[in-house]
């Protein structure tokens, strides 16, 4: 009896090992990638904030004049003298101290921006390769975020379009179910340019969610390319 | 510290009331499963059972008379996850028993596979408990105990399916019901009543117990197959 159980266990382990390997597919890879990019965004934001705070002790005038992070990083490569000339600053409030530590931070932040760029390219490639229709409609960033919120592509295609519309607004949705507050109109899709630009955002979100839902199903079952047709319907 | 045997086979305790702690005897001495404490006493090694991390542990802390799991038994565990609770069951059933652990998530299954290397009485199965026929080739025909902790909307239905298929006659089933994943808008008490009624149709209810204060809005229901 004992031996029988033992051999059963061995079979279970073999089976599960194989099945785990089969379960790890391209969308698990994509989910890792997009989560990594989201992490990078947070880290970069934190580092730039610190960099600005620090650099403002040295030359505060620049930080206010260059609100955009990446151009700020480019600007502060120059020396203090050059910058004062360029921005016509006669006298700075900042203190003159060694900039070496600030410069180290700047360099590493720059590297992180490069890393993000590279990973974004990789994401574009992966999404384009496996889910061309979804990428055409949603873009690689939002498309992969939808997959990550759903858990997998299989889950995403099993959702109705109305669920795709409010993915990323779970908090508002549960508040609606619990207290009867007004339901959310869009979740992550708000950052989609089609929704962001539209005047009637709810309607736009519903329409784009509809088309993304169709595109995802086509992608999952390896259908032919219909992304352009679906996109034309939105106009 | 003074660790003594409780009424429950394989479960040990120390302290009383608020300072009460429960333990199982470590099947694999020297190894931890999660961040529990290991205590050496009387030449034996005990693993502390943290009730906040395990629903079966919090059930025992309610002062129950029986946990329905005995040494040498076969247990079907639905929603085994990374094996926190399962490791204690594995301590209790000992070397002659076997836990068949079902979970659909591959991520936690990976952790469990590493646990299985150390504990020879856990058999991992990656699968969906909603379709018990999918793993019938991997399981014995009948098991002695079915334990479920899945936090799904239709968890009672999943439980009944598995109990009907795998539990032997007169065997016990334990189900940890999480009200908030069954329906977040309804009152927990109503949900529990509904689940109980659903189970009562086919099975005999042996115990019905809230898991407060360790788990909020949870109950453990123990049933016996007719």
Short mmCIF file of N, CA, C and O in Angstrom, two decimals, chain B residues 139-207:
data_model
loop_
_atom_site.label_atom_id
_atom_site.label_comp_id
_atom_site.label_asym_id
_atom_site.label_seq_id
_atom_site.Cartn_x
_atom_site.Cartn_y
_atom_site.Cartn_z
N UNK B 139 -4.88 10.35 -8.64
CA UNK B 139 -5.33 10.22 -7.25
C UNK B 139 -5.75 8.80 -6.96
O UNK B 139 -6.14 8.06 -7.86
N UNK B 140 -5.73 8.41 -5.65
CA UNK B 140 -6.37 7.14 -5.31
C UNK B 140 -7.88 7.30 -5.46
O UNK B 140 -8.38 8.42 -5.55
N UNK B 141 -8.59 6.19 -5.43
CA UNK B 141 -10.02 6.27 -5.66
C UNK B 141 -10.73 7.06 -4.56
O UNK B 141 -11.56 7.90 -4.83
N UNK B 142 -10.37 6.74 -3.31
CA UNK B 142 -11.02 7.43 -2.19
C UNK B 142 -9.97 7.94 -1.21
O UNK B 142 -8.91 7.33 -1.06
N UNK B 143 -10.29 9.07 -0.56
CA UNK B 143 -9.41 9.58 0.48
C UNK B 143 -10.18 9.63 1.80
O UNK B 143 -11.40 9.50 1.82
N UNK B 144 -9.43 9.84 2.90
CA UNK B 144 -10.06 9.84 4.21
C UNK B 144 -10.61 11.21 4.60
O UNK B 144 -11.59 11.32 5.30
N UNK B 145 -9.90 12.28 4.14
CA UNK B 145 -10.29 13.63 4.52
C UNK B 145 -10.18 14.54 3.29
O UNK B 145 -9.24 14.41 2.51
N UNK B 146 -11.16 15.43 3.14
CA UNK B 146 -11.03 16.49 2.13
C UNK B 146 -10.95 17.81 2.86
O UNK B 146 -11.81 18.12 3.68
N UNK B 147 -9.90 18.57 2.60
CA UNK B 147 -9.75 19.88 3.24
C UNK B 147 -9.76 20.93 2.15
O UNK B 147 -9.06 20.79 1.14
N UNK B 148 -10.56 21.98 2.33
CA UNK B 148 -10.62 22.98 1.28
C UNK B 148 -10.41 24.39 1.82
O UNK B 148 -11.00 24.78 2.82
N UNK B 149 -9.56 25.13 1.14
CA UNK B 149 -9.32 26.53 1.49
C UNK B 149 -9.04 27.26 0.18
O UNK B 149 -7.89 27.47 -0.19
N UNK B 150 -10.10 27.61 -0.56
CA UNK B 150 -9.84 28.15 -1.89
C UNK B 150 -10.28 29.60 -2.10
O UNK B 150 -9.83 30.22 -3.05
N UNK B 151 -11.16 30.15 -1.25
CA UNK B 151 -11.61 31.54 -1.44
C UNK B 151 -12.08 31.80 -2.86
O UNK B 151 -11.53 32.60 -3.60
N UNK B 152 -13.07 31.03 -3.27
CA UNK B 152 -13.68 31.25 -4.58
C UNK B 152 -15.15 31.53 -4.39
O UNK B 152 -15.75 31.14 -3.40
N UNK B 153 -15.72 32.16 -5.38
CA UNK B 153 -17.13 32.50 -5.34
C UNK B 153 -18.00 31.24 -5.21
O UNK B 153 -18.95 31.21 -4.46
N UNK B 154 -17.64 30.19 -5.95
CA UNK B 154 -18.44 28.96 -5.94
C UNK B 154 -17.75 27.87 -5.13
O UNK B 154 -17.77 26.71 -5.49
N UNK B 155 -17.13 28.27 -4.00
CA UNK B 155 -16.30 27.30 -3.29
C UNK B 155 -17.11 26.13 -2.74
O UNK B 155 -16.58 25.02 -2.68
N UNK B 156 -18.36 26.35 -2.37
CA UNK B 156 -19.16 25.25 -1.84
C UNK B 156 -19.42 24.22 -2.93
O UNK B 156 -19.36 23.01 -2.69
N UNK B 157 -19.66 24.70 -4.14
CA UNK B 157 -19.90 23.80 -5.27
C UNK B 157 -18.64 22.98 -5.56
O UNK B 157 -18.71 21.76 -5.77
N UNK B 158 -17.48 23.65 -5.56
CA UNK B 158 -16.21 22.95 -5.78
C UNK B 158 -16.01 21.87 -4.73
O UNK B 158 -15.64 20.74 -5.03
N UNK B 159 -16.30 22.24 -3.49
CA UNK B 159 -16.13 21.31 -2.38
C UNK B 159 -17.01 20.08 -2.56
O UNK B 159 -16.55 18.95 -2.45
N UNK B 160 -18.29 20.32 -2.88
CA UNK B 160 -19.22 19.21 -3.03
C UNK B 160 -18.80 18.27 -4.15
O UNK B 160 -18.86 17.05 -4.02
N UNK B 161 -18.36 18.84 -5.25
CA UNK B 161 -17.91 18.03 -6.38
C UNK B 161 -16.82 17.07 -5.95
O UNK B 161 -16.84 15.88 -6.28
N UNK B 162 -15.82 17.61 -5.22
CA UNK B 162 -14.68 16.79 -4.82
C UNK B 162 -15.06 15.78 -3.74
O UNK B 162 -14.57 14.66 -3.76
N UNK B 163 -15.93 16.22 -2.81
CA UNK B 163 -16.35 15.30 -1.75
C UNK B 163 -17.11 14.13 -2.37
O UNK B 163 -16.86 12.97 -2.04
N UNK B 164 -17.99 14.43 -3.31
CA UNK B 164 -18.77 13.36 -3.92
C UNK B 164 -17.89 12.39 -4.69
O UNK B 164 -18.15 11.20 -4.73
N UNK B 165 -16.84 12.92 -5.29
CA UNK B 165 -16.01 12.05 -6.13
C UNK B 165 -14.97 11.27 -5.32
O UNK B 165 -14.74 10.11 -5.58
N UNK B 166 -14.34 11.94 -4.35
CA UNK B 166 -13.16 11.34 -3.74
C UNK B 166 -13.30 10.92 -2.28
O UNK B 166 -12.52 10.11 -1.80
N UNK B 167 -14.25 11.49 -1.54
CA UNK B 167 -14.29 11.18 -0.10
C UNK B 167 -14.94 9.82 0.13
O UNK B 167 -15.95 9.49 -0.47
N UNK B 168 -14.31 9.05 1.02
CA UNK B 168 -14.88 7.73 1.32
C UNK B 168 -16.12 7.89 2.20
O UNK B 168 -16.31 8.93 2.82
N UNK B 169 -16.90 6.83 2.25
CA UNK B 169 -18.11 6.86 3.07
C UNK B 169 -17.72 7.01 4.54
O UNK B 169 -16.84 6.30 5.02
N UNK B 170 -18.35 7.94 5.23
CA UNK B 170 -18.02 8.16 6.63
C UNK B 170 -16.78 9.02 6.83
O UNK B 170 -16.37 9.28 7.95
N UNK B 171 -16.17 9.48 5.73
CA UNK B 171 -15.00 10.35 5.85
C UNK B 171 -15.41 11.78 6.15
O UNK B 171 -16.56 12.16 5.99
N UNK B 172 -14.43 12.55 6.59
CA UNK B 172 -14.73 13.92 6.98
C UNK B 172 -14.24 14.91 5.94
O UNK B 172 -13.22 14.70 5.27
N UNK B 173 -15.00 16.00 5.81
CA UNK B 173 -14.59 17.09 4.93
C UNK B 173 -14.54 18.37 5.73
O UNK B 173 -15.36 18.60 6.61
N UNK B 174 -13.53 19.21 5.46
CA UNK B 174 -13.44 20.50 6.15
C UNK B 174 -13.38 21.60 5.11
O UNK B 174 -12.61 21.53 4.16
N UNK B 175 -14.21 22.60 5.29
CA UNK B 175 -14.23 23.69 4.32
C UNK B 175 -14.11 25.02 5.05
O UNK B 175 -14.87 25.29 5.98
N UNK B 176 -13.13 25.82 4.68
CA UNK B 176 -12.97 27.16 5.25
C UNK B 176 -13.67 28.14 4.31
O UNK B 176 -13.24 28.34 3.19
N UNK B 177 -14.78 28.71 4.76
CA UNK B 177 -15.56 29.60 3.91
C UNK B 177 -15.12 31.03 4.15
O UNK B 177 -15.11 31.51 5.29
N UNK B 178 -14.76 31.71 3.08
CA UNK B 178 -14.40 33.12 3.18
C UNK B 178 -15.55 33.94 2.63
O UNK B 178 -15.80 33.93 1.42
N UNK B 179 -16.24 34.64 3.53
CA UNK B 179 -17.47 35.33 3.11
C UNK B 179 -17.19 36.37 2.05
O UNK B 179 -17.94 36.56 1.10
N UNK B 180 -16.07 37.04 2.20
CA UNK B 180 -15.83 38.17 1.31
C UNK B 180 -15.51 37.76 -0.12
O UNK B 180 -15.60 38.58 -1.03
N UNK B 181 -15.11 36.51 -0.33
CA UNK B 181 -14.92 36.15 -1.73
C UNK B 181 -16.14 35.44 -2.31
O UNK B 181 -16.24 35.27 -3.51
N UNK B 182 -17.08 35.04 -1.44
CA UNK B 182 -18.32 34.48 -1.98
C UNK B 182 -19.18 35.61 -2.51
O UNK B 182 -19.67 35.57 -3.63
N UNK B 183 -19.37 36.64 -1.72
CA UNK B 183 -20.18 37.79 -2.14
C UNK B 183 -19.82 38.96 -1.24
O UNK B 183 -20.01 38.89 -0.03
N UNK B 184 -19.28 40.02 -1.82
CA UNK B 184 -18.82 41.09 -0.93
C UNK B 184 -19.94 42.01 -0.48
O UNK B 184 -19.77 42.78 0.45
N UNK B 185 -21.11 41.95 -1.16
CA UNK B 185 -22.15 42.91 -0.77
C UNK B 185 -23.09 42.32 0.29
O UNK B 185 -23.71 43.06 1.04
N UNK B 186 -23.17 40.99 0.38
CA UNK B 186 -24.09 40.38 1.34
C UNK B 186 -23.47 40.34 2.73
O UNK B 186 -22.27 40.49 2.90
N UNK B 187 -24.34 40.12 3.75
CA UNK B 187 -23.82 40.02 5.11
C UNK B 187 -23.19 38.65 5.31
O UNK B 187 -23.77 37.63 4.89
N UNK B 188 -22.02 38.58 5.96
CA UNK B 188 -21.35 37.30 6.15
C UNK B 188 -22.26 36.23 6.74
O UNK B 188 -22.26 35.09 6.31
N UNK B 189 -23.09 36.63 7.73
CA UNK B 189 -23.93 35.64 8.41
C UNK B 189 -24.88 34.96 7.42
O UNK B 189 -25.12 33.76 7.48
N UNK B 190 -25.42 35.77 6.50
CA UNK B 190 -26.35 35.21 5.50
C UNK B 190 -25.63 34.23 4.59
O UNK B 190 -26.17 33.18 4.23
N UNK B 191 -24.39 34.59 4.21
CA UNK B 191 -23.63 33.72 3.32
C UNK B 191 -23.37 32.38 4.00
O UNK B 191 -23.55 31.32 3.41
N UNK B 192 -22.94 32.45 5.27
CA UNK B 192 -22.63 31.22 5.99
C UNK B 192 -23.86 30.33 6.08
O UNK B 192 -23.77 29.11 5.93
N UNK B 193 -25.01 30.95 6.33
CA UNK B 193 -26.24 30.18 6.45
C UNK B 193 -26.54 29.48 5.12
O UNK B 193 -26.93 28.32 5.07
N UNK B 194 -26.34 30.22 4.04
CA UNK B 194 -26.62 29.68 2.71
C UNK B 194 -25.70 28.49 2.40
O UNK B 194 -26.14 27.44 1.93
N UNK B 195 -24.39 28.68 2.69
CA UNK B 195 -23.43 27.62 2.41
C UNK B 195 -23.77 26.38 3.25
O UNK B 195 -23.76 25.26 2.77
N UNK B 196 -24.11 26.63 4.50
CA UNK B 196 -24.45 25.53 5.39
C UNK B 196 -25.64 24.76 4.87
O UNK B 196 -25.64 23.52 4.83
N UNK B 197 -26.67 25.50 4.40
CA UNK B 197 -27.86 24.84 3.87
C UNK B 197 -27.51 24.01 2.64
O UNK B 197 -27.99 22.90 2.45
N UNK B 198 -26.61 24.57 1.82
CA UNK B 198 -26.21 23.89 0.59
C UNK B 198 -25.50 22.56 0.91
O UNK B 198 -25.73 21.55 0.26
N UNK B 199 -24.65 22.61 1.95
CA UNK B 199 -23.91 21.41 2.32
C UNK B 199 -24.82 20.39 3.02
O UNK B 199 -24.68 19.18 2.85
N UNK B 200 -25.78 20.91 3.79
CA UNK B 200 -26.64 20.04 4.58
C UNK B 200 -27.50 19.13 3.72
O UNK B 200 -27.89 18.05 4.14
N UNK B 201 -27.76 19.57 2.50
CA UNK B 201 -28.59 18.77 1.60
C UNK B 201 -27.99 17.39 1.36
O UNK B 201 -28.69 16.41 1.23
N UNK B 202 -26.64 17.35 1.25
CA UNK B 202 -26.01 16.08 0.88
C UNK B 202 -25.17 15.47 2.00
O UNK B 202 -24.83 14.30 1.94
N UNK B 203 -24.79 16.29 2.99
CA UNK B 203 -23.84 15.80 4.00
C UNK B 203 -24.36 16.12 5.40
O UNK B 203 -25.29 16.89 5.57
N UNK B 204 -23.71 15.51 6.39
CA UNK B 204 -24.06 15.79 7.77
C UNK B 204 -23.08 16.83 8.32
O UNK B 204 -21.86 16.63 8.23
N UNK B 205 -23.61 17.89 8.91
CA UNK B 205 -22.72 18.90 9.48
C UNK B 205 -22.27 18.44 10.86
O UNK B 205 -23.08 18.11 11.71
N UNK B 206 -20.97 18.42 11.06
CA UNK B 206 -20.42 17.98 12.35
C UNK B 206 -20.06 19.18 13.21
O UNK B 206 -20.28 19.21 14.41
N UNK B 207 -19.48 20.20 12.56
CA UNK B 207 -19.04 21.37 13.33
C UNK B 207 -19.16 22.61 12.45
O UNK B 207 -18.98 22.55 11.23
#
